[in-house]
mmCIF file of C-alpha atoms in Angstrom:
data_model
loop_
_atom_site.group_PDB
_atom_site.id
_atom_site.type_symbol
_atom_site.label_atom_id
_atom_site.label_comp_id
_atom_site.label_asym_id
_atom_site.label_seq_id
_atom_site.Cartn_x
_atom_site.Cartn_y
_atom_site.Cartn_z
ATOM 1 C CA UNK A 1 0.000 0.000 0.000
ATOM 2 C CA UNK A 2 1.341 3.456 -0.948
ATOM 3 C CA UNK A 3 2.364 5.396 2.258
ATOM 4 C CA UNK A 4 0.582 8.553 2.717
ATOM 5 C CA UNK A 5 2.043 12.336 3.072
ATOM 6 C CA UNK A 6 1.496 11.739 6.527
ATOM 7 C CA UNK A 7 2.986 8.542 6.946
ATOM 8 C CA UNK A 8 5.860 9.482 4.909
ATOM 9 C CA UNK A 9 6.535 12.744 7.272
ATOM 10 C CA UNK A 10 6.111 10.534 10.851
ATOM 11 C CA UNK A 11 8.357 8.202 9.259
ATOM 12 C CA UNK A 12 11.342 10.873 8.856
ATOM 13 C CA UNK A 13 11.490 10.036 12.887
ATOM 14 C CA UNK A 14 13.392 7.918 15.208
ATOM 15 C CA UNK A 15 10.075 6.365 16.729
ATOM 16 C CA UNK A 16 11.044 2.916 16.778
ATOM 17 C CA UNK A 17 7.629 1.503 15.289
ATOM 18 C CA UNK A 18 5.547 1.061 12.728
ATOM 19 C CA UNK A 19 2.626 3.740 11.314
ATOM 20 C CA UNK A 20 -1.178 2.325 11.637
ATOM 21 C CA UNK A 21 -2.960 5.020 11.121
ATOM 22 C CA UNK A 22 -3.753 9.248 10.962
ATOM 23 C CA UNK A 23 -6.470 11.247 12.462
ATOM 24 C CA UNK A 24 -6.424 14.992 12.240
ATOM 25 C CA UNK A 25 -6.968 17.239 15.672
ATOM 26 C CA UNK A 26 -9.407 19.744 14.678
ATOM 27 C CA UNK A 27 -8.261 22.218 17.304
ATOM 28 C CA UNK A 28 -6.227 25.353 17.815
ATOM 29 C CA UNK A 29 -6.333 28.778 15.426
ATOM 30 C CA UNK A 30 -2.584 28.369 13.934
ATOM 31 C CA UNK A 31 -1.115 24.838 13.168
ATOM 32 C CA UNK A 32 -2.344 21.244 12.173
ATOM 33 C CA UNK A 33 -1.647 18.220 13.970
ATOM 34 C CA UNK A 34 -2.236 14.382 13.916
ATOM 35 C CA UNK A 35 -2.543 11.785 16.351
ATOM 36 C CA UNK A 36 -0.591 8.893 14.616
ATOM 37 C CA UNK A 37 -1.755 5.283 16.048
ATOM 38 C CA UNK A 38 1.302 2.806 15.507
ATOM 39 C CA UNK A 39 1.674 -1.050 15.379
ATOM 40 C CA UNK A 40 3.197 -0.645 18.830
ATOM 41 C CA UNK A 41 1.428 0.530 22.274
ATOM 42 C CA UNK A 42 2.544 4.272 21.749
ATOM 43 C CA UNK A 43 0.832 7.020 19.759
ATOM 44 C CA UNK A 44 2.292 10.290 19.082
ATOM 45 C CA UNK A 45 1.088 13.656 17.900
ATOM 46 C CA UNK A 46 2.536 14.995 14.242
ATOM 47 C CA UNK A 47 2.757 19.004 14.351
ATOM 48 C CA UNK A 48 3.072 20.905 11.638
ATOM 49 C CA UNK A 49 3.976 24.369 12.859
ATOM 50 C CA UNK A 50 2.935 27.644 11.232
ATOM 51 C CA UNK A 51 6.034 29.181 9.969
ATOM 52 C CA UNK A 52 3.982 32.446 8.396
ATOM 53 C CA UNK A 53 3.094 33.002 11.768
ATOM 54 C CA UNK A 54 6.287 31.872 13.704
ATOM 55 C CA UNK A 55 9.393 32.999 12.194
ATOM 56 C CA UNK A 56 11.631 31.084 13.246
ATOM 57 C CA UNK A 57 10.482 27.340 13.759
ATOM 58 C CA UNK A 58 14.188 25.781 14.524
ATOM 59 C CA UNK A 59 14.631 27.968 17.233
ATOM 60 C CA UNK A 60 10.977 27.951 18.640
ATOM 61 C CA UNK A 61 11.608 23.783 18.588
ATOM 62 C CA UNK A 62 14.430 24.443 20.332
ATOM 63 C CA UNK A 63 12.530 26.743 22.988
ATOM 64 C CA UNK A 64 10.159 23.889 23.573
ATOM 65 C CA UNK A 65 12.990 21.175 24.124
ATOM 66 C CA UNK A 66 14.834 23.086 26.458
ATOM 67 C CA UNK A 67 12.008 23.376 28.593
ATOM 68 C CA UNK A 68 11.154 20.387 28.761
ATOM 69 C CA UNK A 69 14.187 19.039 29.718
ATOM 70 C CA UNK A 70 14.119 21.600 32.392
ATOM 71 C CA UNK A 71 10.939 20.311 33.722
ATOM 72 C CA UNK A 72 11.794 16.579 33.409
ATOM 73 C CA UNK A 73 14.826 17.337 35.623
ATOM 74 C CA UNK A 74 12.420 18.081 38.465
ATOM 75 C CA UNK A 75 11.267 14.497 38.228
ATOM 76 C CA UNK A 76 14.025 12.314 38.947
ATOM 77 C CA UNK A 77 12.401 9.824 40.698
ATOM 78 C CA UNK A 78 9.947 9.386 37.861
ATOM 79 C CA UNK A 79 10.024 6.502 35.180
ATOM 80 C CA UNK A 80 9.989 7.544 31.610
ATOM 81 C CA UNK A 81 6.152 6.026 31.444
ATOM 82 C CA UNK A 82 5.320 8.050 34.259
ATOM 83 C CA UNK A 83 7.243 11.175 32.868
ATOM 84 C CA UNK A 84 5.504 11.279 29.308
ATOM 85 C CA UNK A 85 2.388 11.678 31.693
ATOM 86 C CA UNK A 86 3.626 15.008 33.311
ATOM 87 C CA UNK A 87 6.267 16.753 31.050
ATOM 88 C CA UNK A 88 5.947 16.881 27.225
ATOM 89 C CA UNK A 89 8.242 14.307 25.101
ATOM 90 C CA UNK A 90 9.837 15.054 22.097
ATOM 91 C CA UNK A 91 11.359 12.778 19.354
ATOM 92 C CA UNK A 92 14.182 13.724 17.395
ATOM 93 C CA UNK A 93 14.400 12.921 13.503
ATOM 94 C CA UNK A 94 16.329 10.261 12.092
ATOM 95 C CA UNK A 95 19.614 13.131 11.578
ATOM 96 C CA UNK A 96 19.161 13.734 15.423
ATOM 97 C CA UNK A 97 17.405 17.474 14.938
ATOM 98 C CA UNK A 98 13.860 17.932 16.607
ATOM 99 C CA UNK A 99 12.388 19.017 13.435
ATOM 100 C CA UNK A 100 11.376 17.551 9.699
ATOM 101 C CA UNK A 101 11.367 20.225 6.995
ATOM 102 C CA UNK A 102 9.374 18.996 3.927
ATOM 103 C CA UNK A 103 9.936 19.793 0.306
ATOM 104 C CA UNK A 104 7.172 22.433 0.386
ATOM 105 C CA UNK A 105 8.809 23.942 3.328
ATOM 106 C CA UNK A 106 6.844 23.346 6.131
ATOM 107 C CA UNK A 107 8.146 22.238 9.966
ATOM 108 C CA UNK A 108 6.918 19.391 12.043
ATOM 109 C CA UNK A 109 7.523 18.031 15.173
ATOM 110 C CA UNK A 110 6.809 14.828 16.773
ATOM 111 C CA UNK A 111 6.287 14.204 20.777
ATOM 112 C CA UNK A 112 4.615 11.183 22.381
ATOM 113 C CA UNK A 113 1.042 11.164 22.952
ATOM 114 C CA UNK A 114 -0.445 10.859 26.385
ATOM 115 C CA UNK A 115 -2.522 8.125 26.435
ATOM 116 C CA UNK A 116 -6.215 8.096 28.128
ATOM 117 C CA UNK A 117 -6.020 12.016 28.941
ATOM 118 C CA UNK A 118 -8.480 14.257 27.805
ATOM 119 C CA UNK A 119 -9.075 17.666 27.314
ATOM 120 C CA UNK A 120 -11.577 20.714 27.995
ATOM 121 C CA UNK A 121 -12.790 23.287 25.934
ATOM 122 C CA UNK A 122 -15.312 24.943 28.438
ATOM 123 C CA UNK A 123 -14.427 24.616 31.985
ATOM 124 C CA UNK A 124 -17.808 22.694 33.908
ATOM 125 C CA UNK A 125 -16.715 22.013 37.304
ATOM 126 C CA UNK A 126 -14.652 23.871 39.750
ATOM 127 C CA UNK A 127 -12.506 20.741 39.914
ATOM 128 C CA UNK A 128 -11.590 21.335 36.674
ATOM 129 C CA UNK A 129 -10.868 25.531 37.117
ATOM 130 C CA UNK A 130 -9.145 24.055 40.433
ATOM 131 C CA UNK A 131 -6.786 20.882 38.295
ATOM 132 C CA UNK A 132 -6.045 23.524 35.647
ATOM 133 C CA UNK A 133 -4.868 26.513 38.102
ATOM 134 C CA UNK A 134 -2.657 23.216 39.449
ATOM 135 C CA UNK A 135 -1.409 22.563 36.359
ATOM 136 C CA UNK A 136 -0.264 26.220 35.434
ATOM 137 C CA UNK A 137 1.018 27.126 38.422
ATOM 138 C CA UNK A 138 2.973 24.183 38.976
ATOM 139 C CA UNK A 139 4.656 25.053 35.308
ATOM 140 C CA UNK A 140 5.421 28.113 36.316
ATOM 141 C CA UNK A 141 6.830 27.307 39.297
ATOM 142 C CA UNK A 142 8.959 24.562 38.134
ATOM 143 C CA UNK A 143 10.566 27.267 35.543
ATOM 144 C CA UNK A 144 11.111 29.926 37.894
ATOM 145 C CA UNK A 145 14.625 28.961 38.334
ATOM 146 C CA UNK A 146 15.156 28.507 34.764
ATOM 147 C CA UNK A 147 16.974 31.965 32.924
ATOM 148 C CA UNK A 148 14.265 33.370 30.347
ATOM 149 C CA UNK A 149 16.695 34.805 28.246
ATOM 150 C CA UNK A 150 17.979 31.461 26.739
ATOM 151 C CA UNK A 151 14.774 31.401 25.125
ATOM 152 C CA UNK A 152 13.733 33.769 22.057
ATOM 153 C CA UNK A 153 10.730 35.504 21.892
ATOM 154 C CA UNK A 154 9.060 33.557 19.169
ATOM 155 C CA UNK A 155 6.320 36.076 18.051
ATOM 156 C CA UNK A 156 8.002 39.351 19.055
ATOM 157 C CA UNK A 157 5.359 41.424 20.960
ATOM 158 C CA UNK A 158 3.293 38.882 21.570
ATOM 159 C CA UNK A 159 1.289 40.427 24.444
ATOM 160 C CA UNK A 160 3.080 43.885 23.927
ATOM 161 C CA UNK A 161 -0.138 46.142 24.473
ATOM 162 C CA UNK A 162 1.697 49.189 22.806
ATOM 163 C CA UNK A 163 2.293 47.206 19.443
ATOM 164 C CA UNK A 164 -1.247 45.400 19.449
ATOM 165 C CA UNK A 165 -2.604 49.132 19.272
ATOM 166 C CA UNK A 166 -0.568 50.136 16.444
ATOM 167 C CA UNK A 167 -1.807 46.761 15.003
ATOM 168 C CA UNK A 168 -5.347 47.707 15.335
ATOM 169 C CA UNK A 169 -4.979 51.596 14.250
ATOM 170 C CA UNK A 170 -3.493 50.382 11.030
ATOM 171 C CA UNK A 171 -6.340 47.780 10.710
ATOM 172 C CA UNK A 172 -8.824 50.565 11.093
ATOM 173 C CA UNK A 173 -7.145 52.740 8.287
ATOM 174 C CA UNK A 174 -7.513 50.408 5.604
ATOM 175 C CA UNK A 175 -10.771 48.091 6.668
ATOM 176 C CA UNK A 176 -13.648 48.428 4.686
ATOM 177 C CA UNK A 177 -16.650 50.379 5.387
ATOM 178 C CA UNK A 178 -18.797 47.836 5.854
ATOM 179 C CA UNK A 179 -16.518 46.153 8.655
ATOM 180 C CA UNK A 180 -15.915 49.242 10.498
ATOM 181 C CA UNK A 181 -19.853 49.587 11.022
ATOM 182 C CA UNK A 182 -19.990 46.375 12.042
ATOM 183 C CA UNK A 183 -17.897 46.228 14.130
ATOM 184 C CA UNK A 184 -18.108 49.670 15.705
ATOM 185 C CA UNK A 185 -19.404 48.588 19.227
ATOM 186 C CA UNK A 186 -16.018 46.488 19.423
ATOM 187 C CA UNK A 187 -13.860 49.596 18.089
ATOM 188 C CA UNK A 188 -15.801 52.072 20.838
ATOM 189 C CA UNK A 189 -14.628 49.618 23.690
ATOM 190 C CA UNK A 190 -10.964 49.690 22.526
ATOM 191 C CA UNK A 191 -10.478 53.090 22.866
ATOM 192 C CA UNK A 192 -12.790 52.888 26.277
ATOM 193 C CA UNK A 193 -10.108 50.703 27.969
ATOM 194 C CA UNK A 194 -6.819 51.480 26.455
ATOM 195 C CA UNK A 195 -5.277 53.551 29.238
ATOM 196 C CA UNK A 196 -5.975 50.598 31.600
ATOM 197 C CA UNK A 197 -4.957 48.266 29.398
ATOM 198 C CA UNK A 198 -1.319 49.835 29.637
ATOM 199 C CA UNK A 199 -0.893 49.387 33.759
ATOM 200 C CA UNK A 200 0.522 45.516 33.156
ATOM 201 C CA UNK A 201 3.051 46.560 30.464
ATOM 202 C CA UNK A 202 4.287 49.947 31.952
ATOM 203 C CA UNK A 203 4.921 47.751 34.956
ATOM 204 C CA UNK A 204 7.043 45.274 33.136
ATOM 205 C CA UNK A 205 9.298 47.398 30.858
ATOM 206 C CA UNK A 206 10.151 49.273 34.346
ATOM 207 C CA UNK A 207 11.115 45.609 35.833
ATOM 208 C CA UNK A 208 8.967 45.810 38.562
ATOM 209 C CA UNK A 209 7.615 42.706 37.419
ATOM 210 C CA UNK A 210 9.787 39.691 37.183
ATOM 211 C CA UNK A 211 10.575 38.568 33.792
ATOM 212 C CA UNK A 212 10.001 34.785 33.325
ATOM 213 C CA UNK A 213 9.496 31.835 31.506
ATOM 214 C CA UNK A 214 5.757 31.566 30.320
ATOM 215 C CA UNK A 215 3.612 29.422 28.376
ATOM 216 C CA UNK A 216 1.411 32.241 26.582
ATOM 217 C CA UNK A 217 -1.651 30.203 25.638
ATOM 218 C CA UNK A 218 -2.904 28.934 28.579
ATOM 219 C CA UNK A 219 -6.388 28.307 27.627
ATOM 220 C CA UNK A 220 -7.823 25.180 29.658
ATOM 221 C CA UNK A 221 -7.858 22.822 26.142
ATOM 222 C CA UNK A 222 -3.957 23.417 26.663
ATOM 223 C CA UNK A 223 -4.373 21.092 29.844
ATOM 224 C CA UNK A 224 -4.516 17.286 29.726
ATOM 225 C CA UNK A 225 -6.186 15.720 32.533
ATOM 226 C CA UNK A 226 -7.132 11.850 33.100
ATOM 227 C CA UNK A 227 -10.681 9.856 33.218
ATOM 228 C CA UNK A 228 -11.227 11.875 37.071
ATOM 229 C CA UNK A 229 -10.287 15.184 35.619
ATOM 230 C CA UNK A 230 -7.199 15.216 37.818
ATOM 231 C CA UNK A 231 -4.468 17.419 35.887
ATOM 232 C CA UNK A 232 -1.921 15.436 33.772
ATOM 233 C CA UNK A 233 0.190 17.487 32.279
ATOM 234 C CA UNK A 234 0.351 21.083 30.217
ATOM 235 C CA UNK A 235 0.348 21.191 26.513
ATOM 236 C CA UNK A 236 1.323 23.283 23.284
ATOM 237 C CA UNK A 237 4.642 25.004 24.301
ATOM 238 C CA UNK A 238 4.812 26.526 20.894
ATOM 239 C CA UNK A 239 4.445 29.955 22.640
ATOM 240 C CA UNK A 240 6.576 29.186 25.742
ATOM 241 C CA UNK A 241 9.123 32.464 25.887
ATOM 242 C CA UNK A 242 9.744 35.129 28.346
ATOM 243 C CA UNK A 243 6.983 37.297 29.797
ATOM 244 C CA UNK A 244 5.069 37.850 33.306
ATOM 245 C CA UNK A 245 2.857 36.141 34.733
ATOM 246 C CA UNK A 246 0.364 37.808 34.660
ATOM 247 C CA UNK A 247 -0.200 37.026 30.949
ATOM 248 C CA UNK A 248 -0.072 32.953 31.956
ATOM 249 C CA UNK A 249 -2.706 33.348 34.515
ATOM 250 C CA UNK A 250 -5.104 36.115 32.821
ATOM 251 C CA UNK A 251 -5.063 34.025 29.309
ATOM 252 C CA UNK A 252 -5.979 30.776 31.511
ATOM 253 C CA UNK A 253 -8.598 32.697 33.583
ATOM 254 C CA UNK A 254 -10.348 34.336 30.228
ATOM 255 C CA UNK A 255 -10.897 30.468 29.386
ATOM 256 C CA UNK A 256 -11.742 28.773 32.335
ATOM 257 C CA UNK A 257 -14.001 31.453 33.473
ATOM 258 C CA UNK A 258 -16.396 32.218 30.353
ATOM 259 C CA UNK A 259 -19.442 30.443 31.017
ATOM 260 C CA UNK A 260 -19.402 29.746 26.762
ATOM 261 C CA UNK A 261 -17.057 29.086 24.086
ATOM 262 C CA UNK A 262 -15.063 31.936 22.907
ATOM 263 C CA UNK A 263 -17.040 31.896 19.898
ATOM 264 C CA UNK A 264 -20.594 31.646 21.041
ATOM 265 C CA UNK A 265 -22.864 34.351 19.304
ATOM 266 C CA UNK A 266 -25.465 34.407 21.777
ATOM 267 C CA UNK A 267 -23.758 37.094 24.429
ATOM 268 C CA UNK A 268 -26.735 35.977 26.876
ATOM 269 C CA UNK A 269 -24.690 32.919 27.752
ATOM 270 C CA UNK A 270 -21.169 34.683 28.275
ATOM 271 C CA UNK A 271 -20.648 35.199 31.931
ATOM 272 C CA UNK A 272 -17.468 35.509 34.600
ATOM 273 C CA UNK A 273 -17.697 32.743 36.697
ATOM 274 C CA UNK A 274 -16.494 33.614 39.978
ATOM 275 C CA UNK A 275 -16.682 30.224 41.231
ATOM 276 C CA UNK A 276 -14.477 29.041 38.619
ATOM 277 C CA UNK A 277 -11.960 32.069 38.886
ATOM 278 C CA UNK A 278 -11.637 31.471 42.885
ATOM 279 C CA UNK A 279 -10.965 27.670 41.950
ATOM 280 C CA UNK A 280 -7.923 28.131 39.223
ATOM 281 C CA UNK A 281 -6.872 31.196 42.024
ATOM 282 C CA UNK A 282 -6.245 28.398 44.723
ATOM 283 C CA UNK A 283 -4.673 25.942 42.680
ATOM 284 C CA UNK A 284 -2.665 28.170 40.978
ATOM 285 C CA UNK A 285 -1.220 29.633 44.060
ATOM 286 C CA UNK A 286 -0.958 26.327 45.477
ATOM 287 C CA UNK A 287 1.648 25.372 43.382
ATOM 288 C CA UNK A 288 3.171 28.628 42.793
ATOM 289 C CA UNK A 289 4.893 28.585 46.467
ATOM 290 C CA UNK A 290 6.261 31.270 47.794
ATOM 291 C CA UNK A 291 7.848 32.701 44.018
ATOM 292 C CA UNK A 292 4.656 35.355 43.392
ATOM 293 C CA UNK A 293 6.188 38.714 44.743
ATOM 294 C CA UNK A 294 3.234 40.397 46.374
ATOM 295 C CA UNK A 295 3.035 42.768 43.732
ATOM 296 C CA UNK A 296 2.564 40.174 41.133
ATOM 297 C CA UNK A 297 0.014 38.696 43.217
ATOM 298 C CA UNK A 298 -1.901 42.233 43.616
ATOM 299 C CA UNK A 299 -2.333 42.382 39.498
ATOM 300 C CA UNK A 300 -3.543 38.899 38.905
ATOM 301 C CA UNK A 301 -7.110 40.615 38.642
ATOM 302 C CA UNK A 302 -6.034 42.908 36.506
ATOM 303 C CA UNK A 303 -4.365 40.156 34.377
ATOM 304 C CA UNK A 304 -7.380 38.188 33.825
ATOM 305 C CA UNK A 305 -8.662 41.646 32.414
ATOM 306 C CA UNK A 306 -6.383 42.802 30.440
ATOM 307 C CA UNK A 307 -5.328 38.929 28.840
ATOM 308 C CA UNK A 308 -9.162 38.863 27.830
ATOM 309 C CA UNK A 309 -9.257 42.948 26.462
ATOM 310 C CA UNK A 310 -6.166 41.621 24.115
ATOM 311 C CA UNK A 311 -7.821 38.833 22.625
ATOM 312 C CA UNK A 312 -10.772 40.532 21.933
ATOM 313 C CA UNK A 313 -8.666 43.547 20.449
ATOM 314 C CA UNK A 314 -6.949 41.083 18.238
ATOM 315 C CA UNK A 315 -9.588 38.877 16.700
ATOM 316 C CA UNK A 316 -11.196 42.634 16.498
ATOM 317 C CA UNK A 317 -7.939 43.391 14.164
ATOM 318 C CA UNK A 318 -7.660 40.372 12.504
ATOM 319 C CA UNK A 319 -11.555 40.999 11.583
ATOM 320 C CA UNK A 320 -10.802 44.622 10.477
ATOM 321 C CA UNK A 321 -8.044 42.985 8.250
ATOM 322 C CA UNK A 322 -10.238 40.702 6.459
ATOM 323 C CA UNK A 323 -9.126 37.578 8.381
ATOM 324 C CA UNK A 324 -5.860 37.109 7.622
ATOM 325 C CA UNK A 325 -4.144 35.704 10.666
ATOM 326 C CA UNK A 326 -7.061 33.042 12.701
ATOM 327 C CA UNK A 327 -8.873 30.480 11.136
ATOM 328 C CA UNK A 328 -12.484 30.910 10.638
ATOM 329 C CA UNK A 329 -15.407 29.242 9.623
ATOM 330 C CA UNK A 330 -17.269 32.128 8.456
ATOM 331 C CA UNK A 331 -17.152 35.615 7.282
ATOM 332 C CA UNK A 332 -18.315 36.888 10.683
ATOM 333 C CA UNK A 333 -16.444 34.601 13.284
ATOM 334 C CA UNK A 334 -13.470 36.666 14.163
ATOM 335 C CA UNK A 335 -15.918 39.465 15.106
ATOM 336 C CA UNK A 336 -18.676 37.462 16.927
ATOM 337 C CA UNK A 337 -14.848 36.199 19.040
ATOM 338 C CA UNK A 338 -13.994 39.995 19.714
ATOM 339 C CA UNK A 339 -18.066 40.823 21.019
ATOM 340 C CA UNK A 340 -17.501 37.870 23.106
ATOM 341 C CA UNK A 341 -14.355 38.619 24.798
ATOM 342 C CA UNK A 342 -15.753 42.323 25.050
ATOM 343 C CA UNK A 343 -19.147 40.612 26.986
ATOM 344 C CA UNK A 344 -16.890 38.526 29.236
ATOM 345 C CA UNK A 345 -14.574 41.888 30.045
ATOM 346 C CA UNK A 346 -18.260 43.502 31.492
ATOM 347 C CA UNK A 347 -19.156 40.444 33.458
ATOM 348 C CA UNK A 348 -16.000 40.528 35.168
ATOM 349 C CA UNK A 349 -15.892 44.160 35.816
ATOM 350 C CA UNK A 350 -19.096 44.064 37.221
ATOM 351 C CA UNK A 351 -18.592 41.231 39.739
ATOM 352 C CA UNK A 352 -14.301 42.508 40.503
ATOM 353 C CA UNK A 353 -15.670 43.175 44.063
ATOM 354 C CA UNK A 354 -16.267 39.591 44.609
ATOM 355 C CA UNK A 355 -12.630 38.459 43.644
#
């Protein structure tokens, strides 16, 4: 039988098996990926990473590896079974890199699939908010010690509140008059918030918040946790560069904490949950220790804020710019994403006194 793309790309890897079969994750905005089932007892996930969007792929591999290995040297005592549970695992190519580059130019990655985990797209339980704050904390924690600046910064400005402005200001200048009046209730929040939305990164570029190693998509389906929704391990380091914490805990709590998907059109149903947020809060600080300065812990309301006021502003650009950057499944979605993140924003503000 003649091997597929796929199979011919997992096979460009030192996985010691045999390929079975390919199904296709249909999750995430950026990059595609595969869970390949082998003739053996271990699956893996196949990555192809997005190298219009990331710049440089070698080095953002290389990002991810080091980490890892960072974290896996916190667990000693640990077997490699019981590793590939808790810390991602990578396998190298058949030349030894950690990356395949493919005759149309495109990067994957291989790392070994965690077997009878599952994931969450809308939080439903505090356990969950509670496993997940676990999970995020403990990652940051475990990379405290670790020196940010071995890492690049894999999308430069990622959460750089200045530079998403400019971002949108050009997006307004050349969008189309029909998406501007659409989506002028979205544009009048923007400019609403924006002095606010500076406090986080005016307190960073004067270091009076710690520069560290962060994950930057924390969103709950970024967490693996087993059949009794106790957290396994955390997922997708494609983002994983330096930054505050602030942006780790506010991205996670912008997830956890809707009461919808991030795309639901019916604003009715997007809420804060409180419940949820006080949940991720404990775990999170659980197994943060003692490393949150008490001025990082201060802003972690203002975090959750400001993490969900820049997703909103930037599926608000990416709408303005004709949809150039997110996937979407219709001519509307990055908008209905931006009214969304604007709706949770309110609920939160207007329930800040219980937090």
């Amino acid at each position: 039988m003649e091997q597929t793309r796929i199979e011919k790309i997992f096979n460009q890897f030192n996985h010691n098996t045999s390929f079975k079969t390919e199904k296709e994750l249909i999750s995430g905005h950026i990059n595609d990926s595969y869970v390949i089932e082998t003739q053996g007892e271990q699956s893996f996930v196949l990555q192809r990473i997005n190298h219009n969007v990331f710049k440089d792929v070698p080095r953002l591999i290389n990002n991810k590896i080091l980490v890892s290995a960072h974290l896996k040297s916190k667990f000693k005592d640990l077997s490699e079974a019981e590793l590939s549970r808790k810390v991602l695992s990578f396998v190298a190519c058949n030349d030894g890199a950690y990356f395949y580059r493919d005759e149309t130019g495109n990067y994957w990655n291989l790392s070994v699939f965690v077997s009878d985990s599952f994931t969450h797209d809308v939080v439903d339980s505090e356990t969950v908010a509670y496993e997940g704050g676990k999970l995020f904390g403990a990652f940051l924690n475990l990379t405290s010690d670790f020196n940010p600046e071995r890492l690049i910064e894999v999308i430069p400005d990622f959460h750089d509140m200045s530079f998403r402005f400019s971002q949108f200001e050009a997006a307004l200048k050349q969008a189309s008059e029909k998406r501007m009046e659409r989506a002028k209730f979205c544009i009048d929040k923007v400019f609403e918030l924006k002095e606010e939305m500076h406090i986080l990164q005016h307190l960073k570029t004067s270091g009076q918040l710690k520069l560290r190693v962060t994950h930057n998509d924390t969103k709950i389906s970024n967490a693996l946790f087993d059949k009794n929704d106790k957290g396994l391990c955390v997922i997708d380091t494609d983002t994983v560069m330096p930054g505050i914490i602030h942006y780790d805990f506010g991205d996670a709590i912008r997830t956890i904490c809707n009461t919808a998907a991030e795309d639901e059109t019916n604003l009715d149903l997007v809420t804060f949950n409180v419940a949820y947020y006080k949940a991720y809060k404990k775990g999170f600080l659980e197994t943060m220790g003692e490393t949150l300065s008490p001025l990082e812990l201060k802003y972690l309301p203002l975090g959750a804020k400001t993490m969900t006021f820049i997703m909103a502003l930037r599926f608000l650009t990416d709408y303005l710019n004709n949809d150039i950057y997110y996937k979407t499944a219709y001519s509307e979605h990055n908008l209905n994403r931006s009214k969304n993140q604007f709706k949770l924003i309110q609920s939160f503000s207007e329930q800040l006194e219980h937090l």
